[in-house]
Amino acid sequence: MKKWTKEIEINAPIEQVWKFLDGSVENMQQIMPQVVEQKPIKITEEVVGSVYRQKYREGKRTEEYDIETLEYSNATNEKKLKVGFTLAKMFDITAFYELNKINDNKTSFTYTVTNRPLKWFVKLFLLFATDKVVVEFLERVKNVAEAETSRE
């Protein structure tokens, strides 16, 4: 299994950043443009255990998978969202988003991804995997949130 954790400071209020992770599909698409669709399959009152069917476009291929909410916390100064899904029947993936309020206009964003191969031959691919995708995602969230903050 591979695990990557990266942190970035974002010059935007915590609620502003949170809405891209815990909001509408349109908001999510601003930071994850490959997400084509997300529909609720099972919604729980406490959020944990909720399942969404997500469609994700990579080039000309569209993958469809179910994402389960594994952890959820929406406090004023600290927000957490952890989701898990199986990609192409080859990888079990978890994504953990942690936001901490530094002050009214600054947020710390920590992103942790785990990737566990389900088939022996895909373990080889993980040997060459880097944190490039994680770093690019953090930068995209920062850019989108800060651009929106400067427009207000």
PDB file of N, CA, C and O in Angstrom, residues 25-37 55-57 137 140 144:
ATOM      1  N   VAL A  25     -22.175  19.176  -6.683  1.00  0.00           N
ATOM      2  CA  VAL A  25     -21.320  18.600  -7.731  1.00  0.00           C
ATOM      3  C   VAL A  25     -20.643  19.726  -8.513  1.00  0.00           C
ATOM      4  O   VAL A  25     -19.466  19.628  -8.857  1.00  0.00           O
ATOM      5  N   GLU A  26     -21.357  20.817  -8.738  1.00  0.00           N
ATOM      6  CA  GLU A  26     -20.778  21.951  -9.474  1.00  0.00           C
ATOM      7  C   GLU A  26     -19.568  22.526  -8.739  1.00  0.00           C
ATOM      8  O   GLU A  26     -18.551  22.843  -9.353  1.00  0.00           O
ATOM      9  N   ASN A  27     -19.671  22.656  -7.421  1.00  0.00           N
ATOM     10  CA  ASN A  27     -18.528  23.129  -6.629  1.00  0.00           C
ATOM     11  C   ASN A  27     -17.379  22.132  -6.688  1.00  0.00           C
ATOM     12  O   ASN A  27     -16.225  22.509  -6.854  1.00  0.00           O
ATOM     13  N   MET A  28     -17.701  20.850  -6.555  1.00  0.00           N
ATOM     14  CA  MET A  28     -16.676  19.804  -6.587  1.00  0.00           C
ATOM     15  C   MET A  28     -15.951  19.795  -7.940  1.00  0.00           C
ATOM     16  O   MET A  28     -14.739  19.608  -7.996  1.00  0.00           O
ATOM     17  N   GLN A  29     -16.688  20.020  -9.020  1.00  0.00           N
ATOM     18  CA  GLN A  29     -16.086  19.988 -10.353  1.00  0.00           C
ATOM     19  C   GLN A  29     -15.056  21.102 -10.556  1.00  0.00           C
ATOM     20  O   GLN A  29     -14.182  20.983 -11.401  1.00  0.00           O
ATOM     21  N   GLN A  30     -15.137  22.161  -9.760  1.00  0.00           N
ATOM     22  CA  GLN A  30     -14.145  23.223  -9.872  1.00  0.00           C
ATOM     23  C   GLN A  30     -12.771  22.752  -9.418  1.00  0.00           C
ATOM     24  O   GLN A  30     -11.748  23.237  -9.906  1.00  0.00           O
ATOM     25  N   ILE A  31     -12.732  21.800  -8.479  1.00  0.00           N
ATOM     26  CA  ILE A  31     -11.446  21.279  -8.015  1.00  0.00           C
ATOM     27  C   ILE A  31     -11.172  19.875  -8.564  1.00  0.00           C
ATOM     28  O   ILE A  31     -10.041  19.408  -8.515  1.00  0.00           O
ATOM     29  N   MET A  32     -12.214  19.195  -9.049  1.00  0.00           N
ATOM     30  CA  MET A  32     -12.075  17.863  -9.649  1.00  0.00           C
ATOM     31  C   MET A  32     -12.819  17.868 -10.987  1.00  0.00           C
ATOM     32  O   MET A  32     -13.914  17.316 -11.096  1.00  0.00           O
ATOM     33  N   PRO A  33     -12.236  18.512 -12.002  1.00  0.00           N
ATOM     34  CA  PRO A  33     -12.953  18.667 -13.277  1.00  0.00           C
ATOM     35  C   PRO A  33     -13.295  17.347 -13.971  1.00  0.00           C
ATOM     36  O   PRO A  33     -14.197  17.310 -14.807  1.00  0.00           O
ATOM     37  N   GLN A  34     -12.619  16.255 -13.617  1.00  0.00           N
ATOM     38  CA  GLN A  34     -12.905  14.969 -14.260  1.00  0.00           C
ATOM     39  C   GLN A  34     -14.183  14.320 -13.744  1.00  0.00           C
ATOM     40  O   GLN A  34     -14.673  13.374 -14.333  1.00  0.00           O
ATOM     41  N   VAL A  35     -14.724  14.810 -12.610  1.00  0.00           N
ATOM     42  CA  VAL A  35     -15.980  14.252 -12.088  1.00  0.00           C
ATOM     43  C   VAL A  35     -17.120  14.740 -12.990  1.00  0.00           C
ATOM     44  O   VAL A  35     -17.378  15.923 -13.095  1.00  0.00           O
ATOM     45  N   VAL A  36     -17.770  13.792 -13.642  1.00  0.00           N
ATOM     46  CA  VAL A  36     -18.844  14.119 -14.578  1.00  0.00           C
ATOM     47  C   VAL A  36     -20.193  14.155 -13.872  1.00  0.00           C
ATOM     48  O   VAL A  36     -21.055  14.963 -14.190  1.00  0.00           O
ATOM     49  N   GLU A  37     -20.349  13.261 -12.881  1.00  0.00           N
ATOM     50  CA  GLU A  37     -21.650  13.130 -12.230  1.00  0.00           C
ATOM     51  C   GLU A  37     -21.461  12.507 -10.851  1.00  0.00           C
ATOM     52  O   GLU A  37     -20.541  11.712 -10.639  1.00  0.00           O
ATOM     53  N   LYS A  55     -19.241   9.338 -11.490  1.00  0.00           N
ATOM     54  CA  LYS A  55     -18.690   9.077 -12.824  1.00  0.00           C
ATOM     55  C   LYS A  55     -17.509  10.012 -13.015  1.00  0.00           C
ATOM     56  O   LYS A  55     -17.603  11.203 -12.733  1.00  0.00           O
ATOM     57  N   TYR A  56     -16.428   9.442 -13.515  1.00  0.00           N
ATOM     58  CA  TYR A  56     -15.151  10.136 -13.602  1.00  0.00           C
ATOM     59  C   TYR A  56     -14.590   9.911 -15.001  1.00  0.00           C
ATOM     60  O   TYR A  56     -14.493   8.763 -15.455  1.00  0.00           O
ATOM     61  N   ARG A  57     -14.261  10.978 -15.705  1.00  0.00           N
ATOM     62  CA  ARG A  57     -13.746  10.852 -17.064  1.00  0.00           C
ATOM     63  C   ARG A  57     -12.229  11.021 -17.071  1.00  0.00           C
ATOM     64  O   ARG A  57     -11.702  12.001 -16.572  1.00  0.00           O
ATOM     65  N   PHE A 137      -3.375  18.474  -6.854  1.00  0.00           N
ATOM     66  CA  PHE A 137      -4.715  18.647  -6.303  1.00  0.00           C
ATOM     67  C   PHE A 137      -4.732  19.756  -5.250  1.00  0.00           C
ATOM     68  O   PHE A 137      -5.608  20.627  -5.274  1.00  0.00           O
ATOM     69  N   ARG A 140      -4.569  23.074  -6.922  1.00  0.00           N
ATOM     70  CA  ARG A 140      -5.826  23.418  -7.594  1.00  0.00           C
ATOM     71  C   ARG A 140      -6.850  23.927  -6.579  1.00  0.00           C
ATOM     72  O   ARG A 140      -7.519  24.932  -6.808  1.00  0.00           O
ATOM     73  N   VAL A 144      -8.363  27.734  -6.718  1.00  0.00           N
ATOM     74  CA  VAL A 144      -9.809  27.943  -6.889  1.00  0.00           C
ATOM     75  C   VAL A 144     -10.386  28.715  -5.698  1.00  0.00           C
ATOM     76  O   VAL A 144     -11.131  29.681  -5.862  1.00  0.00           O
TER      77      VAL A 144
END
